[in-house]
Tab-separated table of N, CA and C in Angstrom:
chain	number	residue	atom	x	y	z
A	1	MET	N	-20.856	22.691	9.346
A	1	MET	CA	-20.716	21.263	9.180
A	1	MET	C	-19.632	20.772	10.127
A	2	THR	N	-19.865	19.671	10.786
A	2	THR	CA	-18.943	19.119	11.763
A	2	THR	C	-17.939	18.198	11.078
A	3	GLU	N	-16.675	18.329	11.476
A	3	GLU	CA	-15.611	17.465	10.940
A	3	GLU	C	-15.711	16.089	11.581
A	4	ALA	N	-15.646	15.048	10.758
A	4	ALA	CA	-15.707	13.676	11.268
A	4	ALA	C	-14.401	13.346	11.993
A	5	SER	N	-14.494	12.532	13.027
A	5	SER	CA	-13.318	12.171	13.809
A	5	SER	C	-12.420	11.199	13.046
A	6	ILE	N	-11.181	11.108	13.492
A	6	ILE	CA	-10.218	10.194	12.890
A	6	ILE	C	-10.703	8.743	13.056
A	7	GLY	N	-11.284	8.425	14.206
A	7	GLY	CA	-11.814	7.082	14.448
A	7	GLY	C	-12.932	6.731	13.479
A	8	TYR	N	-13.772	7.720	13.167
A	8	TYR	CA	-14.857	7.498	12.208
A	8	TYR	C	-14.287	7.178	10.834
A	9	TRP	N	-13.288	7.948	10.401
A	9	TRP	CA	-12.681	7.707	9.089
A	9	TRP	C	-11.998	6.350	9.037
A	10	ASN	N	-11.429	5.930	10.146
A	10	ASN	CA	-10.782	4.621	10.210
A	10	ASN	C	-11.813	3.519	9.978
A	11	GLU	N	-12.928	3.605	10.671
A	11	GLU	CA	-13.968	2.581	10.541
A	11	GLU	C	-14.634	2.638	9.169
A	12	LEU	N	-14.888	3.839	8.667
A	12	LEU	CA	-15.493	3.980	7.343
A	12	LEU	C	-14.575	3.398	6.270
A	13	ALA	N	-13.291	3.686	6.356
A	13	ALA	CA	-12.325	3.147	5.395
A	13	ALA	C	-12.318	1.623	5.454
A	14	ASN	N	-12.366	1.086	6.651
A	14	ASN	CA	-12.387	-0.372	6.822
A	14	ASN	C	-13.600	-0.988	6.117
A	15	GLN	N	-14.760	-0.384	6.296
A	15	GLN	CA	-15.981	-0.889	5.673
A	15	GLN	C	-15.929	-0.760	4.146
A	16	LEU	N	-15.434	0.385	3.661
A	16	LEU	CA	-15.391	0.603	2.214
A	16	LEU	C	-14.361	-0.287	1.535
A	17	ILE	N	-13.294	-0.621	2.225
A	17	ILE	CA	-12.327	-1.570	1.677
A	17	ILE	C	-13.007	-2.913	1.459
A	18	PHE	N	-13.752	-3.364	2.453
A	18	PHE	CA	-14.467	-4.643	2.344
A	18	PHE	C	-15.467	-4.616	1.194
A	19	LEU	N	-16.291	-3.576	1.139
A	19	LEU	CA	-17.303	-3.480	0.085
A	19	LEU	C	-16.670	-3.367	-1.299
A	20	SER	N	-15.627	-2.571	-1.419
A	20	SER	CA	-14.964	-2.404	-2.713
A	20	SER	C	-14.329	-3.706	-3.183
A	21	ALA	N	-13.727	-4.449	-2.265
A	21	ALA	CA	-13.118	-5.729	-2.636
A	21	ALA	C	-14.193	-6.712	-3.101
A	22	LEU	N	-15.305	-6.759	-2.397
A	22	LEU	CA	-16.399	-7.655	-2.764
A	22	LEU	C	-16.988	-7.287	-4.124
A	23	LEU	N	-17.328	-6.024	-4.297
A	23	LEU	CA	-17.947	-5.588	-5.547
A	23	LEU	C	-16.951	-5.607	-6.708
A	24	GLY	N	-15.687	-5.307	-6.431
A	24	GLY	CA	-14.658	-5.414	-7.467
A	24	GLY	C	-14.492	-6.847	-7.934
A	25	GLY	N	-14.622	-7.793	-7.014
A	25	GLY	CA	-14.565	-9.210	-7.376
A	25	GLY	C	-15.710	-9.605	-8.286
A	26	PHE	N	-16.907	-9.085	-8.009
A	26	PHE	CA	-18.041	-9.348	-8.892
A	26	PHE	C	-17.780	-8.773	-10.283
A	27	SER	N	-17.232	-7.565	-10.324
A	27	SER	CA	-16.935	-6.937	-11.615
A	27	SER	C	-15.917	-7.748	-12.399
A	28	LEU	N	-14.901	-8.241	-11.716
A	28	LEU	CA	-13.900	-9.072	-12.393
A	28	LEU	C	-14.508	-10.379	-12.890
A	29	ALA	N	-15.439	-10.932	-12.144
A	29	ALA	CA	-16.114	-12.157	-12.578
A	29	ALA	C	-16.916	-11.907	-13.861
A	30	VAL	N	-17.536	-10.734	-13.950
A	30	VAL	CA	-18.271	-10.381	-15.164
A	30	VAL	C	-17.302	-10.254	-16.339
A	31	ILE	N	-16.160	-9.620	-16.114
A	31	ILE	CA	-15.159	-9.464	-17.169
A	31	ILE	C	-14.704	-10.827	-17.677
A	32	VAL	N	-14.403	-11.730	-16.758
A	32	VAL	CA	-13.933	-13.062	-17.149
A	32	VAL	C	-15.003	-13.809	-17.934
A	33	SER	N	-16.253	-13.719	-17.500
A	33	SER	CA	-17.314	-14.427	-18.229
A	33	SER	C	-17.532	-13.816	-19.612
A	34	LEU	N	-17.373	-12.506	-19.732
A	34	LEU	CA	-17.515	-11.872	-21.046
A	34	LEU	C	-16.351	-12.198	-21.967
A	35	LEU	N	-15.179	-12.391	-21.396
A	35	LEU	CA	-14.023	-12.778	-22.197
A	35	LEU	C	-14.195	-14.176	-22.788
A	36	ALA	N	-14.908	-15.035	-22.070
A	36	ALA	CA	-15.119	-16.411	-22.532
A	36	ALA	C	-16.075	-16.458	-23.714
A	37	GLU	N	-16.965	-15.461	-23.820
A	37	GLU	CA	-17.917	-15.427	-24.932
A	37	GLU	C	-17.260	-14.810	-26.158
A	38	LYS	N	-17.627	-15.301	-27.307
A	38	LYS	CA	-17.052	-14.811	-28.566
A	38	LYS	C	-18.012	-13.875	-29.294
A	39	SER	N	-18.729	-13.064	-28.559
A	39	SER	CA	-19.700	-12.161	-29.154
A	39	SER	C	-19.126	-10.743	-29.190
A	40	ASP	N	-19.360	-10.055	-30.310
A	40	ASP	CA	-18.894	-8.676	-30.453
A	40	ASP	C	-20.060	-7.712	-30.663
A	41	THR	N	-21.185	-7.994	-30.036
A	41	THR	CA	-22.337	-7.107	-30.180
A	41	THR	C	-22.109	-5.846	-29.356
A	42	ARG	N	-22.909	-4.848	-29.640
A	42	ARG	CA	-22.803	-3.574	-28.931
A	42	ARG	C	-23.098	-3.741	-27.441
A	43	VAL	N	-24.057	-4.586	-27.121
A	43	VAL	CA	-24.396	-4.826	-25.716
A	43	VAL	C	-23.210	-5.456	-24.983
A	44	HIS	N	-22.579	-6.456	-25.594
A	44	HIS	CA	-21.428	-7.105	-24.968
A	44	HIS	C	-20.272	-6.114	-24.779
A	45	THR	N	-20.054	-5.282	-25.779
A	45	THR	CA	-18.989	-4.283	-25.680
A	45	THR	C	-19.260	-3.314	-24.538
A	46	ASN	N	-20.490	-2.843	-24.436
A	46	ASN	CA	-20.835	-1.914	-23.353
A	46	ASN	C	-20.805	-2.598	-21.991
A	47	LEU	N	-21.231	-3.848	-21.929
A	47	LEU	CA	-21.138	-4.611	-20.682
A	47	LEU	C	-19.680	-4.747	-20.250
A	48	PHE	N	-18.822	-5.073	-21.200
A	48	PHE	CA	-17.403	-5.225	-20.893
A	48	PHE	C	-16.809	-3.905	-20.410
A	49	ARG	N	-17.148	-2.815	-21.060
A	49	ARG	CA	-16.646	-1.496	-20.649
A	49	ARG	C	-17.113	-1.139	-19.233
A	50	ALA	N	-18.389	-1.363	-18.970
A	50	ALA	CA	-18.930	-1.051	-17.643
A	50	ALA	C	-18.270	-1.915	-16.567
A	51	ALA	N	-18.059	-3.188	-16.862
A	51	ALA	CA	-17.420	-4.086	-15.896
A	51	ALA	C	-15.967	-3.692	-15.651
A	52	ALA	N	-15.255	-3.342	-16.719
A	52	ALA	CA	-13.855	-2.930	-16.563
A	52	ALA	C	-13.762	-1.623	-15.782
A	53	PHE	N	-14.643	-0.688	-16.079
A	53	PHE	CA	-14.650	0.590	-15.363
A	53	PHE	C	-14.986	0.377	-13.895
A	54	SER	N	-15.944	-0.503	-13.635
A	54	SER	CA	-16.334	-0.807	-12.269
A	54	SER	C	-15.178	-1.445	-11.495
A	55	ALA	N	-14.535	-2.439	-12.093
A	55	ALA	CA	-13.425	-3.116	-11.423
A	55	ALA	C	-12.284	-2.144	-11.142
A	56	ALA	N	-11.958	-1.302	-12.118
A	56	ALA	CA	-10.881	-0.322	-11.923
A	56	ALA	C	-11.248	0.684	-10.829
A	57	SER	N	-12.492	1.127	-10.828
A	57	SER	CA	-12.938	2.092	-9.804
A	57	SER	C	-12.839	1.498	-8.402
A	58	PHE	N	-13.307	0.271	-8.249
A	58	PHE	CA	-13.245	-0.356	-6.933
A	58	PHE	C	-11.802	-0.617	-6.501
A	59	LEU	N	-10.940	-0.942	-7.438
A	59	LEU	CA	-9.528	-1.162	-7.112
A	59	LEU	C	-8.876	0.128	-6.617
A	60	ILE	N	-9.149	1.225	-7.290
A	60	ILE	CA	-8.619	2.523	-6.853
A	60	ILE	C	-9.178	2.871	-5.480
A	61	SER	N	-10.459	2.621	-5.286
A	61	SER	CA	-11.084	2.899	-3.990
A	61	SER	C	-10.430	2.094	-2.869
A	62	ILE	N	-10.086	0.843	-3.138
A	62	ILE	CA	-9.427	0.007	-2.133
A	62	ILE	C	-8.112	0.652	-1.694
A	63	PHE	N	-7.315	1.103	-2.644
A	63	PHE	CA	-6.015	1.683	-2.296
A	63	PHE	C	-6.151	3.034	-1.600
A	64	ALA	N	-7.105	3.855	-2.013
A	64	ALA	CA	-7.320	5.138	-1.343
A	64	ALA	C	-7.791	4.926	0.092
A	65	MET	N	-8.710	3.996	0.282
A	65	MET	CA	-9.222	3.738	1.626
A	65	MET	C	-8.184	3.030	2.503
A	66	THR	N	-7.316	2.243	1.890
A	66	THR	CA	-6.231	1.623	2.654
A	66	THR	C	-5.289	2.691	3.180
A	67	LYS	N	-5.029	3.719	2.373
A	67	LYS	CA	-4.187	4.827	2.844
A	67	LYS	C	-4.829	5.507	4.050
A	68	ILE	N	-6.132	5.744	3.984
A	68	ILE	CA	-6.835	6.354	5.125
A	68	ILE	C	-6.764	5.437	6.334
A	69	LEU	N	-7.016	4.147	6.115
A	69	LEU	CA	-6.978	3.188	7.220
A	69	LEU	C	-5.605	3.186	7.898
A	70	LEU	N	-4.553	3.169	7.101
A	70	LEU	CA	-3.205	3.159	7.680
A	70	LEU	C	-2.901	4.459	8.422
A	71	MET	N	-3.290	5.589	7.832
A	71	MET	CA	-2.995	6.888	8.453
A	71	MET	C	-3.771	7.103	9.746
A	72	THR	N	-4.916	6.463	9.888
A	72	THR	CA	-5.755	6.689	11.063
A	72	THR	C	-5.652	5.577	12.096
A	73	THR	N	-4.766	4.619	11.849
A	73	THR	CA	-4.578	3.529	12.801
A	73	THR	C	-3.531	3.927	13.827
A	74	LYS	N	-3.814	3.600	15.077
A	74	LYS	CA	-2.886	3.898	16.158
A	74	LYS	C	-1.546	3.220	15.872
A	75	GLY	N	-0.477	3.978	16.027
A	75	GLY	CA	0.853	3.442	15.791
A	75	GLY	C	1.386	3.740	14.403
A	76	PHE	N	0.661	4.513	13.598
A	76	PHE	CA	1.139	4.884	12.264
A	76	PHE	C	2.463	5.624	12.425
A	77	PRO	N	3.543	5.126	11.795
A	77	PRO	CA	4.883	5.653	12.070
A	77	PRO	C	5.101	7.111	11.676
A	78	PHE	N	4.370	7.611	10.709
A	78	PHE	CA	4.572	8.988	10.265
A	78	PHE	C	3.459	9.897	10.776
A	79	ALA	N	2.861	9.503	11.879
A	79	ALA	CA	1.629	10.134	12.340
A	79	ALA	C	1.788	11.607	12.674
A	80	GLY	N	2.633	11.961	13.591
A	80	GLY	CA	2.614	13.343	14.050
A	80	GLY	C	1.230	13.631	14.567
A	81	ASN	N	0.581	14.575	13.966
A	81	ASN	CA	-0.816	14.877	14.283
A	81	ASN	C	-1.631	14.813	13.006
A	82	ILE	N	-2.212	13.679	12.722
A	82	ILE	CA	-3.052	13.515	11.534
A	82	ILE	C	-4.361	14.262	11.772
A	83	THR	N	-4.724	15.096	10.814
A	83	THR	CA	-5.983	15.826	10.893
A	83	THR	C	-6.840	15.453	9.700
A	84	GLY	N	-8.053	15.940	9.696
A	84	GLY	CA	-8.955	15.693	8.583
A	84	GLY	C	-8.413	16.252	7.270
A	85	ASN	N	-7.651	17.356	7.355
A	85	ASN	CA	-7.089	17.959	6.150
A	85	ASN	C	-6.046	17.053	5.495
A	86	ASP	N	-5.370	16.230	6.285
A	86	ASP	CA	-4.380	15.304	5.729
A	86	ASP	C	-5.036	14.193	4.922
A	87	LEU	N	-6.324	14.013	5.117
A	87	LEU	CA	-7.052	12.918	4.462
A	87	LEU	C	-7.898	13.369	3.270
A	88	ILE	N	-7.814	14.645	2.904
A	88	ILE	CA	-8.709	15.178	1.869
A	88	ILE	C	-8.546	14.455	0.536
A	89	ILE	N	-7.326	14.326	0.035
A	89	ILE	CA	-7.116	13.706	-1.281
A	89	ILE	C	-7.535	12.231	-1.276
A	90	PRO	N	-7.061	11.409	-0.322
A	90	PRO	CA	-7.524	10.016	-0.354
A	90	PRO	C	-9.032	9.878	-0.128
A	91	ARG	N	-9.618	10.782	0.661
A	91	ARG	CA	-11.072	10.743	0.858
A	91	ARG	C	-11.805	11.018	-0.443
A	92	LEU	N	-11.390	12.067	-1.156
A	92	LEU	CA	-12.038	12.404	-2.422
A	92	LEU	C	-11.873	11.292	-3.451
A	93	VAL	N	-10.644	10.823	-3.609
A	93	VAL	CA	-10.384	9.763	-4.586
A	93	VAL	C	-11.160	8.502	-4.219
A	94	GLY	N	-11.104	8.120	-2.950
A	94	GLY	CA	-11.776	6.900	-2.507
A	94	GLY	C	-13.280	6.958	-2.658
A	95	MET	N	-13.880	8.066	-2.269
A	95	MET	CA	-15.337	8.175	-2.334
A	95	MET	C	-15.828	8.311	-3.774
A	96	ILE	N	-15.131	9.118	-4.581
A	96	ILE	CA	-15.553	9.298	-5.973
A	96	ILE	C	-15.448	7.981	-6.742
A	97	THR	N	-14.343	7.260	-6.549
A	97	THR	CA	-14.196	5.995	-7.280
A	97	THR	C	-15.149	4.928	-6.755
A	98	PHE	N	-15.462	4.957	-5.467
A	98	PHE	CA	-16.445	4.006	-4.934
A	98	PHE	C	-17.814	4.266	-5.560
A	99	ILE	N	-18.204	5.526	-5.621
A	99	ILE	CA	-19.511	5.882	-6.182
A	99	ILE	C	-19.564	5.573	-7.683
A	100	THR	N	-18.492	5.867	-8.422
A	100	THR	CA	-18.494	5.537	-9.844
A	100	THR	C	-18.516	4.024	-10.056
A	101	GLY	N	-17.891	3.292	-9.159
A	101	GLY	CA	-17.957	1.833	-9.229
A	101	GLY	C	-19.382	1.329	-9.030
A	102	ILE	N	-20.086	1.933	-8.079
A	102	ILE	CA	-21.489	1.568	-7.833
A	102	ILE	C	-22.331	1.866	-9.075
A	103	PHE	N	-22.145	3.053	-9.660
A	103	PHE	CA	-22.913	3.408	-10.852
A	103	PHE	C	-22.595	2.473	-12.019
A	104	SER	N	-21.349	2.064	-12.125
A	104	SER	CA	-20.976	1.120	-13.175
A	104	SER	C	-21.619	-0.246	-12.941
A	105	MET	N	-21.711	-0.652	-11.683
A	105	MET	CA	-22.391	-1.913	-11.375
A	105	MET	C	-23.869	-1.834	-11.751
A	106	ILE	N	-24.488	-0.686	-11.533
A	106	ILE	CA	-25.887	-0.505	-11.930
A	106	ILE	C	-26.009	-0.590	-13.451
A	107	ALA	N	-25.030	-0.046	-14.168
A	107	ALA	CA	-25.032	-0.153	-15.629
A	107	ALA	C	-24.927	-1.617	-16.063
A	108	ILE	N	-24.100	-2.384	-15.366
A	108	ILE	CA	-23.971	-3.813	-15.678
A	108	ILE	C	-25.310	-4.517	-15.483
A	109	ILE	N	-25.965	-4.214	-14.364
A	109	ILE	CA	-27.288	-4.811	-14.098
A	109	ILE	C	-28.273	-4.418	-15.193
A	110	SER	N	-28.291	-3.149	-15.542
A	110	SER	CA	-29.246	-2.661	-16.540
A	110	SER	C	-29.005	-3.252	-17.920
A	111	LEU	N	-27.744	-3.448	-18.288
A	111	LEU	CA	-27.421	-3.971	-19.616
A	111	LEU	C	-27.522	-5.489	-19.714
A	112	SER	N	-27.420	-6.169	-18.598
A	112	SER	CA	-27.300	-7.632	-18.621
A	112	SER	C	-28.481	-8.338	-19.280
A	113	GLY	N	-29.662	-7.858	-19.091
A	113	GLY	CA	-30.834	-8.520	-19.657
A	113	GLY	C	-30.921	-8.420	-21.162
A	114	TRP	N	-30.309	-7.398	-21.741
A	114	TRP	CA	-30.383	-7.200	-23.191
A	114	TRP	C	-29.639	-8.281	-23.954
A	115	VAL	N	-28.749	-8.993	-23.270
A	115	VAL	CA	-28.047	-10.114	-23.899
A	115	VAL	C	-29.029	-11.235	-24.192
A	116	LYS	N	-30.015	-11.400	-23.324
A	116	LYS	CA	-30.972	-12.514	-23.421
A	116	LYS	C	-32.125	-12.190	-24.377
A	117	SER	N	-32.862	-11.092	-24.085
A	117	SER	CA	-34.018	-10.743	-24.913
A	117	SER	C	-34.439	-9.305	-24.623
A	118	LYS	N	-35.346	-8.791	-25.467
A	118	LYS	CA	-35.859	-7.438	-25.246
A	118	LYS	C	-36.663	-7.367	-23.950
A	119	ARG	N	-37.452	-8.391	-23.717
A	119	ARG	CA	-38.284	-8.421	-22.506
A	119	ARG	C	-37.404	-8.425	-21.255
A	120	MET	N	-36.369	-9.268	-21.256
A	120	MET	CA	-35.459	-9.320	-20.111
A	120	MET	C	-34.658	-8.022	-20.016
A	121	GLY	N	-34.337	-7.426	-21.157
A	121	GLY	CA	-33.619	-6.152	-21.168
A	121	GLY	C	-34.422	-5.038	-20.525
A	122	ARG	N	-35.703	-4.992	-20.835
A	122	ARG	CA	-36.571	-3.985	-20.205
A	122	ARG	C	-36.645	-4.208	-18.700
A	123	PHE	N	-36.789	-5.467	-18.303
A	123	PHE	CA	-36.870	-5.795	-16.880
A	123	PHE	C	-35.609	-5.343	-16.141
A	124	THR	N	-34.422	-5.703	-16.675
A	124	THR	CA	-33.181	-5.349	-15.972
A	124	THR	C	-32.916	-3.840	-16.016
A	125	SER	N	-33.366	-3.180	-17.082
A	125	SER	CA	-33.216	-1.719	-17.146
A	125	SER	C	-34.086	-1.037	-16.093
A	126	ILE	N	-35.298	-1.529	-15.937
A	126	ILE	CA	-36.194	-0.981	-14.901
A	126	ILE	C	-35.614	-1.264	-13.519
A	127	LEU	N	-35.131	-2.481	-13.335
A	127	LEU	CA	-34.521	-2.849	-12.055
A	127	LEU	C	-33.309	-1.964	-11.746
A	128	GLY	N	-32.459	-1.738	-12.732
A	128	GLY	CA	-31.298	-0.872	-12.556
A	128	GLY	C	-31.701	0.559	-12.242
A	129	SER	N	-32.759	1.049	-12.903
A	129	SER	CA	-33.246	2.410	-12.647
A	129	SER	C	-33.777	2.551	-11.225
A	130	ILE	N	-34.505	1.549	-10.770
A	130	ILE	CA	-35.023	1.567	-9.398
A	130	ILE	C	-33.862	1.531	-8.404
A	131	ALA	N	-32.881	0.684	-8.667
A	131	ALA	CA	-31.715	0.601	-7.787
A	131	ALA	C	-30.986	1.935	-7.741
A	132	LEU	N	-30.802	2.564	-8.903
A	132	LEU	CA	-30.130	3.866	-8.955
A	132	LEU	C	-30.893	4.907	-8.155
A	133	LEU	N	-32.199	4.943	-8.335
A	133	LEU	CA	-33.029	5.903	-7.609
A	133	LEU	C	-32.926	5.697	-6.093
A	134	LEU	N	-33.038	4.454	-5.651
A	134	LEU	CA	-32.980	4.174	-4.207
A	134	LEU	C	-31.591	4.457	-3.636
A	135	ILE	N	-30.549	4.133	-4.385
A	135	ILE	CA	-29.187	4.424	-3.915
A	135	ILE	C	-28.987	5.929	-3.798
A	136	LEU	N	-29.434	6.678	-4.807
A	136	LEU	CA	-29.307	8.140	-4.732
A	136	LEU	C	-30.096	8.714	-3.552
A	137	MET	N	-31.266	8.144	-3.290
A	137	MET	CA	-32.048	8.593	-2.133
A	137	MET	C	-31.313	8.326	-0.814
A	138	MET	N	-30.610	7.221	-0.725
A	138	MET	CA	-29.885	6.879	0.498
A	138	MET	C	-28.607	7.708	0.648
A	139	MET	N	-28.108	8.259	-0.441
A	139	MET	CA	-26.883	9.070	-0.401
A	139	MET	C	-27.160	10.509	0.020
A	140	VAL	N	-28.396	10.957	-0.164
A	140	VAL	CA	-28.761	12.330	0.125
A	140	VAL	C	-29.491	12.355	1.456
A	141	GLU	N	-29.082	13.288	2.296
A	141	GLU	CA	-29.734	13.409	3.604
A	141	GLU	C	-31.028	14.197	3.442
A	142	ILE	N	-32.123	13.539	3.770
A	142	ILE	CA	-33.441	14.190	3.689
A	142	ILE	C	-33.996	14.259	5.095
A	143	LYS	N	-34.300	15.459	5.530
A	143	LYS	CA	-34.886	15.646	6.866
A	143	LYS	C	-36.344	15.965	6.708
A	144	LEU	N	-37.165	15.119	7.305
A	144	LEU	CA	-38.613	15.324	7.248
A	144	LEU	C	-39.123	16.006	8.478
């Protein structure tokens, strides 16, 4: 397996910071809207948990990827010779929390319809399942 270059990690971190901030904002918006409702149903509780987990995951991902971005930017004051091994912990934390944030967002999508009706709940659950399947397919390298 080939080690990715420092420039690649810099650009990837930049992109993931943007995506995490955007998706974390959506998660926070869901939390705020759920706080405004006075419902204590199981669906609302699970929606709130998924939204909070998603927002926290994306926030952690932002900070991990910011560390990578700073370490791989030209002029980093503590640079010396930054290697891929210096980025292992922030890479793992950033990628794992980004992926868990994505899965939590899929849970939010899947649960959201159940607030309205059974029919809408089935629709959003199917939609969430399709999204999960397609995302997993895009994460795995398949060579035909």
